[in-house]
Structures are given as C-alpha cells and as structure tokens.
mmCIF file of C-alpha atoms in Angstrom:
data_model
loop_
_atom_site.group_PDB
_atom_site.id
_atom_site.type_symbol
_atom_site.label_atom_id
_atom_site.label_comp_id
_atom_site.label_asym_id
_atom_site.label_seq_id
_atom_site.Cartn_x
_atom_site.Cartn_y
_atom_site.Cartn_z
ATOM 1 C CA UNK A 1 32.354 11.829 27.644
ATOM 2 C CA UNK A 2 29.792 11.665 24.840
ATOM 3 C CA UNK A 3 29.056 14.763 22.825
ATOM 4 C CA UNK A 4 25.581 16.164 23.015
ATOM 5 C CA UNK A 5 23.801 15.294 19.744
ATOM 6 C CA UNK A 6 23.183 18.283 17.512
ATOM 7 C CA UNK A 7 20.745 18.771 14.689
ATOM 8 C CA UNK A 8 22.524 19.942 11.534
ATOM 9 C CA UNK A 9 21.584 23.240 9.913
ATOM 10 C CA UNK A 10 20.590 21.436 6.684
ATOM 11 C CA UNK A 11 18.190 19.231 8.671
ATOM 12 C CA UNK A 12 16.622 22.289 10.314
ATOM 13 C CA UNK A 13 16.219 23.922 6.891
ATOM 14 C CA UNK A 14 14.545 20.780 5.526
ATOM 15 C CA UNK A 15 12.121 20.704 8.471
ATOM 16 C CA UNK A 16 11.283 24.398 7.991
ATOM 17 C CA UNK A 17 10.791 23.785 4.262
ATOM 18 C CA UNK A 18 8.409 20.907 4.984
ATOM 19 C CA UNK A 19 6.469 23.049 7.482
ATOM 20 C CA UNK A 20 6.094 25.782 4.853
ATOM 21 C CA UNK A 21 4.984 23.226 2.241
ATOM 22 C CA UNK A 22 2.446 21.819 4.726
ATOM 23 C CA UNK A 23 0.894 25.252 5.287
ATOM 24 C CA UNK A 24 0.770 26.028 1.558
ATOM 25 C CA UNK A 25 -0.608 22.570 0.733
ATOM 26 C CA UNK A 26 -3.412 22.782 3.297
ATOM 27 C CA UNK A 27 -4.239 26.293 2.065
ATOM 28 C CA UNK A 28 -4.412 25.141 -1.578
ATOM 29 C CA UNK A 29 -6.519 22.080 -0.693
ATOM 30 C CA UNK A 30 -9.043 24.136 1.261
ATOM 31 C CA UNK A 31 -9.191 26.904 -1.346
ATOM 32 C CA UNK A 32 -12.772 27.232 -2.518
ATOM 33 C CA UNK A 33 -13.967 24.887 0.230
ATOM 34 C CA UNK A 34 -15.557 25.575 3.571
ATOM 35 C CA UNK A 35 -12.928 24.693 6.226
ATOM 36 C CA UNK A 36 -15.751 24.068 8.689
ATOM 37 C CA UNK A 37 -17.302 21.438 6.397
ATOM 38 C CA UNK A 38 -13.963 19.682 5.881
ATOM 39 C CA UNK A 39 -13.243 19.709 9.621
ATOM 40 C CA UNK A 40 -16.738 18.382 10.291
ATOM 41 C CA UNK A 41 -16.104 15.458 7.926
ATOM 42 C CA UNK A 42 -12.745 14.745 9.559
ATOM 43 C CA UNK A 43 -14.271 14.785 13.046
ATOM 44 C CA UNK A 44 -17.022 12.422 11.871
ATOM 45 C CA UNK A 45 -14.471 9.866 10.606
ATOM 46 C CA UNK A 46 -14.390 6.593 12.565
ATOM 47 C CA UNK A 47 -11.438 6.803 14.964
ATOM 48 C CA UNK A 48 -11.011 3.023 15.025
ATOM 49 C CA UNK A 49 -10.139 2.928 11.334
ATOM 50 C CA UNK A 50 -7.852 5.949 11.722
ATOM 51 C CA UNK A 51 -6.020 4.114 14.505
ATOM 52 C CA UNK A 52 -5.589 1.149 12.146
ATOM 53 C CA UNK A 53 -4.170 3.566 9.554
ATOM 54 C CA UNK A 54 -1.591 4.836 12.078
ATOM 55 C CA UNK A 55 -0.725 1.257 13.088
ATOM 56 C CA UNK A 56 -0.249 0.365 9.411
ATOM 57 C CA UNK A 57 2.332 3.138 9.077
ATOM 58 C CA UNK A 58 4.113 2.027 12.274
ATOM 59 C CA UNK A 59 4.220 -1.570 11.004
ATOM 60 C CA UNK A 60 5.620 -0.236 7.727
ATOM 61 C CA UNK A 61 8.518 1.493 9.498
ATOM 62 C CA UNK A 62 9.187 -1.277 12.013
ATOM 63 C CA UNK A 63 9.255 -4.027 9.383
ATOM 64 C CA UNK A 64 12.273 -2.318 7.848
ATOM 65 C CA UNK A 65 13.995 -2.685 11.223
ATOM 66 C CA UNK A 66 13.105 -6.393 11.227
ATOM 67 C CA UNK A 67 14.556 -6.763 7.707
ATOM 68 C CA UNK A 68 17.822 -5.063 8.766
ATOM 69 C CA UNK A 69 17.934 -7.307 11.846
ATOM 70 C CA UNK A 70 17.493 -10.500 9.797
ATOM 71 C CA UNK A 71 20.269 -9.494 7.405
ATOM 72 C CA UNK A 72 22.627 -8.650 10.278
ATOM 73 C CA UNK A 73 21.900 -11.967 11.986
ATOM 74 C CA UNK A 74 22.399 -13.870 8.736
ATOM 75 C CA UNK A 75 25.857 -12.273 8.532
ATOM 76 C CA UNK A 76 26.533 -13.341 12.152
ATOM 77 C CA UNK A 77 26.437 -9.776 13.444
ATOM 78 C CA UNK A 78 25.098 -9.646 16.959
ATOM 79 C CA UNK A 79 22.967 -6.571 16.467
ATOM 80 C CA UNK A 80 19.874 -6.218 18.637
ATOM 81 C CA UNK A 81 16.374 -5.867 17.194
ATOM 82 C CA UNK A 82 15.868 -2.686 19.252
ATOM 83 C CA UNK A 83 18.808 -0.952 17.589
ATOM 84 C CA UNK A 84 17.738 -2.132 14.140
ATOM 85 C CA UNK A 85 14.296 -0.633 14.774
ATOM 86 C CA UNK A 86 15.985 2.645 15.741
ATOM 87 C CA UNK A 87 17.893 2.543 12.442
ATOM 88 C CA UNK A 88 14.568 2.193 10.622
ATOM 89 C CA UNK A 89 12.976 5.175 12.398
ATOM 90 C CA UNK A 90 16.159 7.224 11.943
ATOM 91 C CA UNK A 91 16.310 6.366 8.242
ATOM 92 C CA UNK A 92 12.665 7.133 7.514
ATOM 93 C CA UNK A 93 12.933 10.521 9.206
ATOM 94 C CA UNK A 94 15.663 11.520 6.759
ATOM 95 C CA UNK A 95 13.839 9.840 3.854
ATOM 96 C CA UNK A 96 10.911 12.146 4.542
ATOM 97 C CA UNK A 97 12.930 15.374 4.514
ATOM 98 C CA UNK A 98 15.317 14.711 1.602
ATOM 99 C CA UNK A 99 14.715 14.563 -2.179
ATOM 100 C CA UNK A 100 14.067 11.068 -3.625
ATOM 101 C CA UNK A 101 14.351 9.668 -0.078
ATOM 102 C CA UNK A 102 18.138 9.870 -0.506
ATOM 103 C CA UNK A 103 19.007 10.824 3.074
ATOM 104 C CA UNK A 104 17.625 7.699 4.741
ATOM 105 C CA UNK A 105 20.021 5.069 3.329
ATOM 106 C CA UNK A 106 23.033 7.332 3.949
ATOM 107 C CA UNK A 107 22.149 7.914 7.607
ATOM 108 C CA UNK A 108 21.510 4.190 8.137
ATOM 109 C CA UNK A 109 24.941 3.345 6.723
ATOM 110 C CA UNK A 110 26.444 5.816 9.218
ATOM 111 C CA UNK A 111 24.405 4.236 12.030
ATOM 112 C CA UNK A 112 25.786 0.824 11.100
ATOM 113 C CA UNK A 113 29.324 2.206 10.973
ATOM 114 C CA UNK A 114 28.872 3.591 14.497
ATOM 115 C CA UNK A 115 27.702 0.137 15.531
ATOM 116 C CA UNK A 116 30.959 -1.367 14.280
ATOM 117 C CA UNK A 117 29.695 -2.775 10.984
ATOM 118 C CA UNK A 118 32.276 -2.266 8.268
ATOM 119 C CA UNK A 119 31.288 0.206 5.571
ATOM 120 C CA UNK A 120 31.222 -2.227 2.591
ATOM 121 C CA UNK A 121 28.964 -4.613 4.520
ATOM 122 C CA UNK A 122 26.692 -1.757 5.623
ATOM 123 C CA UNK A 123 26.445 -0.560 2.004
ATOM 124 C CA UNK A 124 25.526 -4.050 0.801
ATOM 125 C CA UNK A 125 22.820 -4.400 3.486
ATOM 126 C CA UNK A 126 21.293 -1.048 2.492
ATOM 127 C CA UNK A 127 21.609 -1.712 -1.261
ATOM 128 C CA UNK A 128 19.966 -5.103 -0.783
ATOM 129 C CA UNK A 129 17.131 -3.590 1.248
ATOM 130 C CA UNK A 130 16.664 -0.762 -1.281
ATOM 131 C CA UNK A 131 16.597 -3.245 -4.159
ATOM 132 C CA UNK A 132 13.916 -5.370 -2.457
ATOM 133 C CA UNK A 133 11.928 -2.213 -1.676
ATOM 134 C CA UNK A 134 12.058 -1.074 -5.303
ATOM 135 C CA UNK A 135 11.564 -4.616 -6.637
ATOM 136 C CA UNK A 136 8.162 -4.830 -4.932
ATOM 137 C CA UNK A 137 7.159 -1.492 -6.455
ATOM 138 C CA UNK A 138 8.583 -2.701 -9.787
ATOM 139 C CA UNK A 139 6.312 -5.783 -9.696
ATOM 140 C CA UNK A 140 3.328 -3.596 -8.795
ATOM 141 C CA UNK A 141 4.255 -1.375 -11.758
ATOM 142 C CA UNK A 142 4.405 -4.356 -14.133
ATOM 143 C CA UNK A 143 1.080 -5.636 -12.744
ATOM 144 C CA UNK A 144 -0.526 -2.261 -13.419
ATOM 145 C CA UNK A 145 0.802 -2.226 -16.979
ATOM 146 C CA UNK A 146 -0.389 -5.732 -17.865
ATOM 147 C CA UNK A 147 -3.417 -6.296 -15.635
ATOM 148 C CA UNK A 148 -4.465 -2.855 -14.422
ATOM 149 C CA UNK A 149 -5.195 -1.017 -17.641
ATOM 150 C CA UNK A 150 -8.797 -0.613 -16.538
ATOM 151 C CA UNK A 151 -7.615 1.070 -13.330
ATOM 152 C CA UNK A 152 -5.338 3.375 -15.305
ATOM 153 C CA UNK A 153 -8.162 4.391 -17.677
ATOM 154 C CA UNK A 154 -10.697 4.838 -14.873
ATOM 155 C CA UNK A 155 -8.641 6.560 -12.190
ATOM 156 C CA UNK A 156 -5.283 7.738 -13.603
ATOM 157 C CA UNK A 157 -5.985 8.927 -17.129
ATOM 158 C CA UNK A 158 -5.708 12.620 -16.188
ATOM 159 C CA UNK A 159 -2.172 12.120 -14.836
ATOM 160 C CA UNK A 160 -1.024 9.500 -17.364
ATOM 161 C CA UNK A 161 2.214 11.376 -18.314
ATOM 162 C CA UNK A 162 3.261 11.452 -14.637
ATOM 163 C CA UNK A 163 2.413 7.756 -14.250
ATOM 164 C CA UNK A 164 4.548 6.885 -17.297
ATOM 165 C CA UNK A 165 7.433 9.031 -15.987
ATOM 166 C CA UNK A 166 7.214 7.350 -12.581
ATOM 167 C CA UNK A 167 7.150 3.883 -14.169
ATOM 168 C CA UNK A 168 10.221 4.622 -16.338
ATOM 169 C CA UNK A 169 12.181 6.070 -13.391
ATOM 170 C CA UNK A 170 11.209 3.164 -11.110
ATOM 171 C CA UNK A 171 12.286 0.550 -13.670
ATOM 172 C CA UNK A 172 15.565 2.406 -14.369
ATOM 173 C CA UNK A 173 16.424 2.805 -10.680
ATOM 174 C CA UNK A 174 15.583 -0.839 -9.917
ATOM 175 C CA UNK A 175 17.857 -2.037 -12.739
ATOM 176 C CA UNK A 176 20.675 0.246 -11.521
ATOM 177 C CA UNK A 177 20.453 -1.044 -7.939
ATOM 178 C CA UNK A 178 20.279 -4.593 -9.298
ATOM 179 C CA UNK A 179 23.524 -4.011 -11.218
ATOM 180 C CA UNK A 180 25.244 -2.731 -8.064
ATOM 181 C CA UNK A 181 24.226 -5.892 -6.189
ATOM 182 C CA UNK A 182 24.295 -8.662 -8.790
ATOM 183 C CA UNK A 183 27.153 -7.405 -10.968
ATOM 184 C CA UNK A 184 29.924 -6.735 -8.440
ATOM 185 C CA UNK A 185 32.556 -6.497 -11.198
ATOM 186 C CA UNK A 186 30.591 -3.574 -12.663
ATOM 187 C CA UNK A 187 30.403 -1.975 -9.202
ATOM 188 C CA UNK A 188 34.139 -2.416 -8.592
ATOM 189 C CA UNK A 189 35.145 -1.016 -11.995
ATOM 190 C CA UNK A 190 32.738 1.917 -11.647
ATOM 191 C CA UNK A 191 34.070 2.774 -8.176
ATOM 192 C CA UNK A 192 37.725 2.680 -9.284
ATOM 193 C CA UNK A 193 36.937 4.774 -12.374
ATOM 194 C CA UNK A 194 35.084 7.263 -10.174
ATOM 195 C CA UNK A 195 38.141 7.510 -7.905
ATOM 196 C CA UNK A 196 40.481 8.099 -10.869
ATOM 197 C CA UNK A 197 38.100 10.693 -12.312
ATOM 198 C CA UNK A 198 37.857 12.514 -8.979
ATOM 199 C CA UNK A 199 41.660 12.603 -8.691
ATOM 200 C CA UNK A 200 42.012 13.830 -12.283
ATOM 201 C CA UNK A 201 39.548 16.668 -11.621
ATOM 202 C CA UNK A 202 41.394 17.442 -8.359
ATOM 203 C CA UNK A 203 38.261 16.784 -6.319
ATOM 204 C CA UNK A 204 40.395 14.547 -4.089
ATOM 205 C CA UNK A 205 44.159 14.403 -3.705
ATOM 206 C CA UNK A 206 46.060 11.444 -5.087
ATOM 207 C CA UNK A 207 47.345 9.310 -2.242
ATOM 208 C CA UNK A 208 49.496 6.204 -2.402
ATOM 209 C CA UNK A 209 47.663 3.080 -1.324
ATOM 210 C CA UNK A 210 44.166 4.573 -1.684
ATOM 211 C CA UNK A 211 43.265 2.425 -4.688
ATOM 212 C CA UNK A 212 44.463 -0.717 -2.888
ATOM 213 C CA UNK A 213 42.389 0.287 0.144
ATOM 214 C CA UNK A 214 39.316 0.769 -2.041
ATOM 215 C CA UNK A 215 39.964 -2.580 -3.716
ATOM 216 C CA UNK A 216 40.033 -4.269 -0.306
ATOM 217 C CA UNK A 217 36.756 -2.620 0.691
ATOM 218 C CA UNK A 218 35.145 -3.624 -2.601
ATOM 219 C CA UNK A 219 36.289 -7.222 -2.091
ATOM 220 C CA UNK A 220 34.443 -7.223 1.258
ATOM 221 C CA UNK A 221 31.409 -5.797 -0.562
ATOM 222 C CA UNK A 222 31.699 -8.606 -3.134
ATOM 223 C CA UNK A 223 31.796 -11.226 -0.342
ATOM 224 C CA UNK A 224 28.623 -9.808 1.221
ATOM 225 C CA UNK A 225 26.902 -9.682 -2.179
ATOM 226 C CA UNK A 226 27.851 -13.302 -2.809
ATOM 227 C CA UNK A 227 26.463 -14.291 0.570
ATOM 228 C CA UNK A 228 23.015 -12.844 -0.165
ATOM 229 C CA UNK A 229 22.949 -14.134 -3.743
ATOM 230 C CA UNK A 230 23.623 -17.708 -2.620
ATOM 231 C CA UNK A 231 21.065 -17.673 0.215
ATOM 232 C CA UNK A 232 17.888 -17.799 -1.856
ATOM 233 C CA UNK A 233 15.650 -18.833 1.055
ATOM 234 C CA UNK A 234 16.752 -15.800 3.069
ATOM 235 C CA UNK A 235 16.166 -13.523 0.069
ATOM 236 C CA UNK A 236 12.692 -15.010 -0.450
ATOM 237 C CA UNK A 237 11.771 -14.325 3.183
ATOM 238 C CA UNK A 238 13.132 -10.770 2.939
ATOM 239 C CA UNK A 239 11.189 -10.171 -0.285
ATOM 240 C CA UNK A 240 7.924 -11.367 1.289
ATOM 241 C CA UNK A 241 8.519 -9.175 4.355
ATOM 242 C CA UNK A 242 9.206 -6.210 2.060
ATOM 243 C CA UNK A 243 5.957 -6.881 0.171
ATOM 244 C CA UNK A 244 4.043 -6.969 3.477
ATOM 245 C CA UNK A 245 5.828 -3.759 4.473
ATOM 246 C CA UNK A 246 4.866 -1.983 1.263
ATOM 247 C CA UNK A 247 1.226 -3.067 1.348
ATOM 248 C CA UNK A 248 1.001 -2.154 5.022
ATOM 249 C CA UNK A 249 1.773 1.416 3.979
ATOM 250 C CA UNK A 250 -0.721 1.317 1.099
ATOM 251 C CA UNK A 251 -3.381 -0.097 3.460
ATOM 252 C CA UNK A 252 -3.403 3.079 5.535
ATOM 253 C CA UNK A 253 -5.295 4.841 2.730
ATOM 254 C CA UNK A 254 -7.838 2.008 2.685
ATOM 255 C CA UNK A 255 -8.468 2.426 6.426
ATOM 256 C CA UNK A 256 -8.944 6.173 5.935
ATOM 257 C CA UNK A 257 -11.434 5.334 3.168
ATOM 258 C CA UNK A 258 -13.337 2.989 5.502
ATOM 259 C CA UNK A 259 -13.357 5.609 8.274
ATOM 260 C CA UNK A 260 -15.887 7.620 6.227
ATOM 261 C CA UNK A 261 -18.263 4.641 6.119
ATOM 262 C CA UNK A 262 -17.342 3.835 2.504
ATOM 263 C CA UNK A 263 -16.879 0.257 1.318
ATOM 264 C CA UNK A 264 -17.634 0.054 -2.423
ATOM 265 C CA UNK A 265 -13.993 -0.068 -3.581
ATOM 266 C CA UNK A 266 -11.858 -3.077 -2.661
ATOM 267 C CA UNK A 267 -8.720 -3.082 -0.515
ATOM 268 C CA UNK A 268 -6.563 -4.243 -3.446
ATOM 269 C CA UNK A 269 -7.807 -1.489 -5.765
ATOM 270 C CA UNK A 270 -7.043 1.230 -3.215
ATOM 271 C CA UNK A 271 -3.613 -0.285 -2.509
ATOM 272 C CA UNK A 272 -2.775 -0.290 -6.233
ATOM 273 C CA UNK A 273 -3.981 3.298 -6.616
ATOM 274 C CA UNK A 274 -1.858 4.379 -3.640
ATOM 275 C CA UNK A 275 1.067 2.480 -5.163
ATOM 276 C CA UNK A 276 0.662 4.500 -8.370
ATOM 277 C CA UNK A 277 1.017 7.700 -6.331
ATOM 278 C CA UNK A 278 4.186 6.338 -4.743
ATOM 279 C CA UNK A 279 5.533 5.355 -8.167
ATOM 280 C CA UNK A 280 5.249 9.018 -9.163
ATOM 281 C CA UNK A 281 6.250 10.770 -5.925
ATOM 282 C CA UNK A 282 9.126 8.541 -4.757
ATOM 283 C CA UNK A 283 11.288 9.227 -7.810
ATOM 284 C CA UNK A 284 10.849 13.008 -8.013
ATOM 285 C CA UNK A 285 13.496 15.298 -6.422
ATOM 286 C CA UNK A 286 11.107 16.782 -3.861
ATOM 287 C CA UNK A 287 11.382 16.040 -0.109
ATOM 288 C CA UNK A 288 8.613 13.614 0.803
ATOM 289 C CA UNK A 289 6.989 14.171 -2.592
ATOM 290 C CA UNK A 290 5.410 17.260 -1.020
ATOM 291 C CA UNK A 291 2.835 18.879 -3.271
ATOM 292 C CA UNK A 292 3.054 16.115 -5.893
ATOM 293 C CA UNK A 293 1.562 13.470 -3.591
ATOM 294 C CA UNK A 294 -1.358 15.724 -2.711
ATOM 295 C CA UNK A 295 -2.084 16.699 -6.324
ATOM 296 C CA UNK A 296 -1.966 13.103 -7.562
ATOM 297 C CA UNK A 297 -4.135 11.933 -4.643
ATOM 298 C CA UNK A 298 -6.855 14.418 -5.626
ATOM 299 C CA UNK A 299 -6.693 13.242 -9.244
ATOM 300 C CA UNK A 300 -6.547 9.491 -8.546
ATOM 301 C CA UNK A 301 -8.967 9.173 -5.633
ATOM 302 C CA UNK A 302 -11.686 11.599 -6.751
ATOM 303 C CA UNK A 303 -13.870 8.705 -7.998
ATOM 304 C CA UNK A 304 -13.107 6.642 -4.884
ATOM 305 C CA UNK A 305 -13.730 9.088 -2.036
ATOM 306 C CA UNK A 306 -16.304 11.247 -3.833
ATOM 307 C CA UNK A 307 -17.270 14.239 -1.694
ATOM 308 C CA UNK A 308 -14.834 13.076 1.003
ATOM 309 C CA UNK A 309 -11.795 13.384 -1.300
ATOM 310 C CA UNK A 310 -10.246 16.453 0.330
ATOM 311 C CA UNK A 311 -10.987 15.230 3.844
ATOM 312 C CA UNK A 312 -9.547 11.863 2.849
ATOM 313 C CA UNK A 313 -6.427 13.545 1.481
ATOM 314 C CA UNK A 314 -5.836 15.505 4.686
ATOM 315 C CA UNK A 315 -6.243 12.386 6.828
ATOM 316 C CA UNK A 316 -4.353 10.006 4.543
ATOM 317 C CA UNK A 317 -1.440 12.342 3.871
ATOM 318 C CA UNK A 318 -1.469 13.521 7.472
ATOM 319 C CA UNK A 319 -1.093 9.956 8.757
ATOM 320 C CA UNK A 320 1.206 8.452 6.109
ATOM 321 C CA UNK A 321 3.572 11.403 5.995
ATOM 322 C CA UNK A 322 3.247 13.957 8.783
ATOM 323 C CA UNK A 323 2.377 11.585 11.648
ATOM 324 C CA UNK A 324 5.140 9.277 10.405
ATOM 325 C CA UNK A 325 7.541 12.250 10.284
ATOM 326 C CA UNK A 326 6.718 13.269 13.868
ATOM 327 C CA UNK A 327 7.053 9.727 15.267
ATOM 328 C CA UNK A 328 10.283 9.081 13.352
ATOM 329 C CA UNK A 329 11.572 12.492 14.450
ATOM 330 C CA UNK A 330 11.055 11.617 18.116
ATOM 331 C CA UNK A 331 12.719 8.239 17.628
ATOM 332 C CA UNK A 332 15.572 9.961 15.766
ATOM 333 C CA UNK A 333 16.452 11.839 18.956
ATOM 334 C CA UNK A 334 16.574 8.478 20.757
ATOM 335 C CA UNK A 335 18.722 7.043 17.946
ATOM 336 C CA UNK A 336 21.166 9.968 18.072
ATOM 337 C CA UNK A 337 21.683 9.354 21.784
ATOM 338 C CA UNK A 338 21.799 5.552 21.495
ATOM 339 C CA UNK A 339 24.219 4.989 18.623
ATOM 340 C CA UNK A 340 27.864 5.069 19.641
ATOM 341 C CA UNK A 341 30.863 3.082 18.490
ATOM 342 C CA UNK A 342 31.057 -0.178 20.474
ATOM 343 C CA UNK A 343 33.036 -2.763 18.532
ATOM 344 C CA UNK A 344 33.292 -5.084 21.533
ATOM 345 C CA UNK A 345 29.545 -5.826 21.278
ATOM 346 C CA UNK A 346 29.526 -6.428 17.547
ATOM 347 C CA UNK A 347 30.183 -9.585 15.598
ATOM 348 C CA UNK A 348 32.254 -9.160 12.452
ATOM 349 C CA UNK A 349 31.484 -10.407 8.970
ATOM 350 C CA UNK A 350 33.563 -13.507 8.234
ATOM 351 C CA UNK A 351 34.582 -14.515 4.727
ATOM 352 C CA UNK A 352 33.952 -18.120 5.757
ATOM 353 C CA UNK A 353 30.227 -17.281 5.775
ATOM 354 C CA UNK A 354 30.387 -17.219 1.991
ATOM 355 C CA UNK A 355 31.517 -20.572 0.606
ATOM 356 C CA UNK A 356 29.950 -21.217 -2.832
ATOM 357 C CA UNK A 357 31.338 -24.753 -3.035
ATOM 358 C CA UNK A 358 29.916 -25.725 0.345
ATOM 359 C CA UNK A 359 26.563 -24.196 -0.588
ATOM 360 C CA UNK A 360 26.581 -26.066 -3.866
ATOM 361 C CA UNK A 361 26.992 -29.362 -2.011
ATOM 362 C CA UNK A 362 23.913 -28.780 0.168
#
C-alpha cells in the first residue's frame, strides 16, 4: 500500500515565506501609486499577448522535460515523456521556493532514483542539464559584455555593480559545473576527499567498504560523462533546445510589453534585458530571487515600458514566477502520487553504451 504523499514542513515554510514576500513586494511597488490606475492598466492589457506570455513559460518548463527525456533515451532508459515532464514541473516548483534554485536538481535526482535510475547516472543527467542551462546564460553574458555595452549604458547603468556580481557568479558557477562534468578525475578525487574529511570531523561514521562503494558509483558517473562527451551531435541538439528554452522564458516579458500596445523596442533587446535580470537574481541566495527581481526590473525596464513599468512588472513577474509556481505546484502533487519505485519498467545504463574506440572508428 502506497503512503499518502506529505508536504514537508520546510516546503510549507518556503511557501509561506514566498506569500509574505509577494504581499510586501506588491505593497512596495504600489507605494505612492494609485492602485486603481495600475489595475486599470492591467485590465486594459491585451489578453492575447498575456496568453502567449503564459504559453512561453509553459514551453520553458516543458522543454526541460523533453531534454531529460532525450538524455534518458540516449542512455537506453525506457522513461516515458510524460514522467520526464512531471520531473520538470516538480523540479521547477522547488527551484522557485529554494535559494539559488538549489532544490530543483536535488528533487529531480530523487525522482529519477524512484524511477530506478541509478544515482550516479541521475547526477550526471542533472549536472549535464544544469551545465547547458548555465552555458546558454554564460554565452548571453559574454555577448552583453562584448556586443551589448550600449544596452548596459542605456538600461543597466544604475545597477551596474549587481550586473557585474551576477556575471562573475554565473561564470564561476558555469566553470565549476563544467569541471564536474568534463574533469571526472577532479570530481572523483574531490568526492573521496570530502568523504575522508567528513569521517575525520565525525560527520559520518567510518565504515569498511564505503570508499570502495563510492569508487564504484563514481566509475558509473565517469561512464555516463564519457557517453555525453563523445556524443557531440546529441549535445548540440540539447544545447539548441536549452537555448530555445531560455529564450522562451525571456520572451514572456516581450509579450507583456506588447500587451500594452508598445512596439518600439525589439524582441531581442527585451530578451537580453530580461536575461540580465536572471543573471543577477539566479545566483543570489534568495528563493525565486524575490525582491531582487522586482527591483532590477524597475531599474532596467523603466525606459522600455515608460508609464506602464509597474503594471508591466506585476504582469511579467506574476506570469513568469507566480503563475509558474502555481502550475508547477499543482503538477508537483501529481508527481508525488505518480513517482514510485518500479525497476521492472526501467532500462538500465549499460557500460557498452560508452565505447570510445568504436566511436572513434565512426
């Protein structure tokens, strides 16, 4: 008999925290403004463009499920697209309520474990996906530095220190994830040292055979890493899908902009400006970048939205974060009921999938 899924106390606290932040944020945004005027502007917004904004966010979430599905299939794991989509919704719910989006990858690894995917393989899938996700933002960051100086001077000058901090943190995190994936010897040595350190500090008890067990798991991780590194066509497809995923999210702000009847600023400019906000907010230890995202939006988009800036913020942030949170929350309940351990349905990662010599002969 299956246990009834329960919501952890920490999750409830995070949700309550986000609700409190929402109330305080809306109050601070509307301070000094007429709520009636802001509501009138929101009601006058074109619903068709707002629907496109919501669809953009849904595509953003669902494309992650497609990426997980493609990686599982490449590893000959017979995971269904439906369950991979549930993993995406489940992960994004926890991304939205935890600092630096740290909860999402962890919960997705647990989902994969429940599905019968071995932990090292699940970790490699998530690390690979995270690296691609950050790599796209890294390229956007580099593009802004070399080709978007005019945008920075025009729209971001007032928050330049935050932009620089976000850029440095993004580059550092991308390099770190890259090391974990591309330098498996570094990963293995770091993991073993961490185990020894934890035992020395009495954080975990010393147990015979634990190091050998870890070594075996890390060898499986190395095999999975080698598989992805030698399948360049697969990685190229995954990178392009991740880029589409990222810009789908950024596009939601453009559709909100168009809903007010505005059209002077291009789609690409708005996407790059929204990316700059994500560069700042994603790397700060605040759940969902709450408060920071709103403040940077007001600073960056003031010259874009004009008198509709605060209305645009409420709609854009409401759709990209709070509507996403609600939808992912509902799908999380479905995921909690759906995921159960069923090894008989799962394929298992085979070492024969990774044969560098055979790949070199192709």
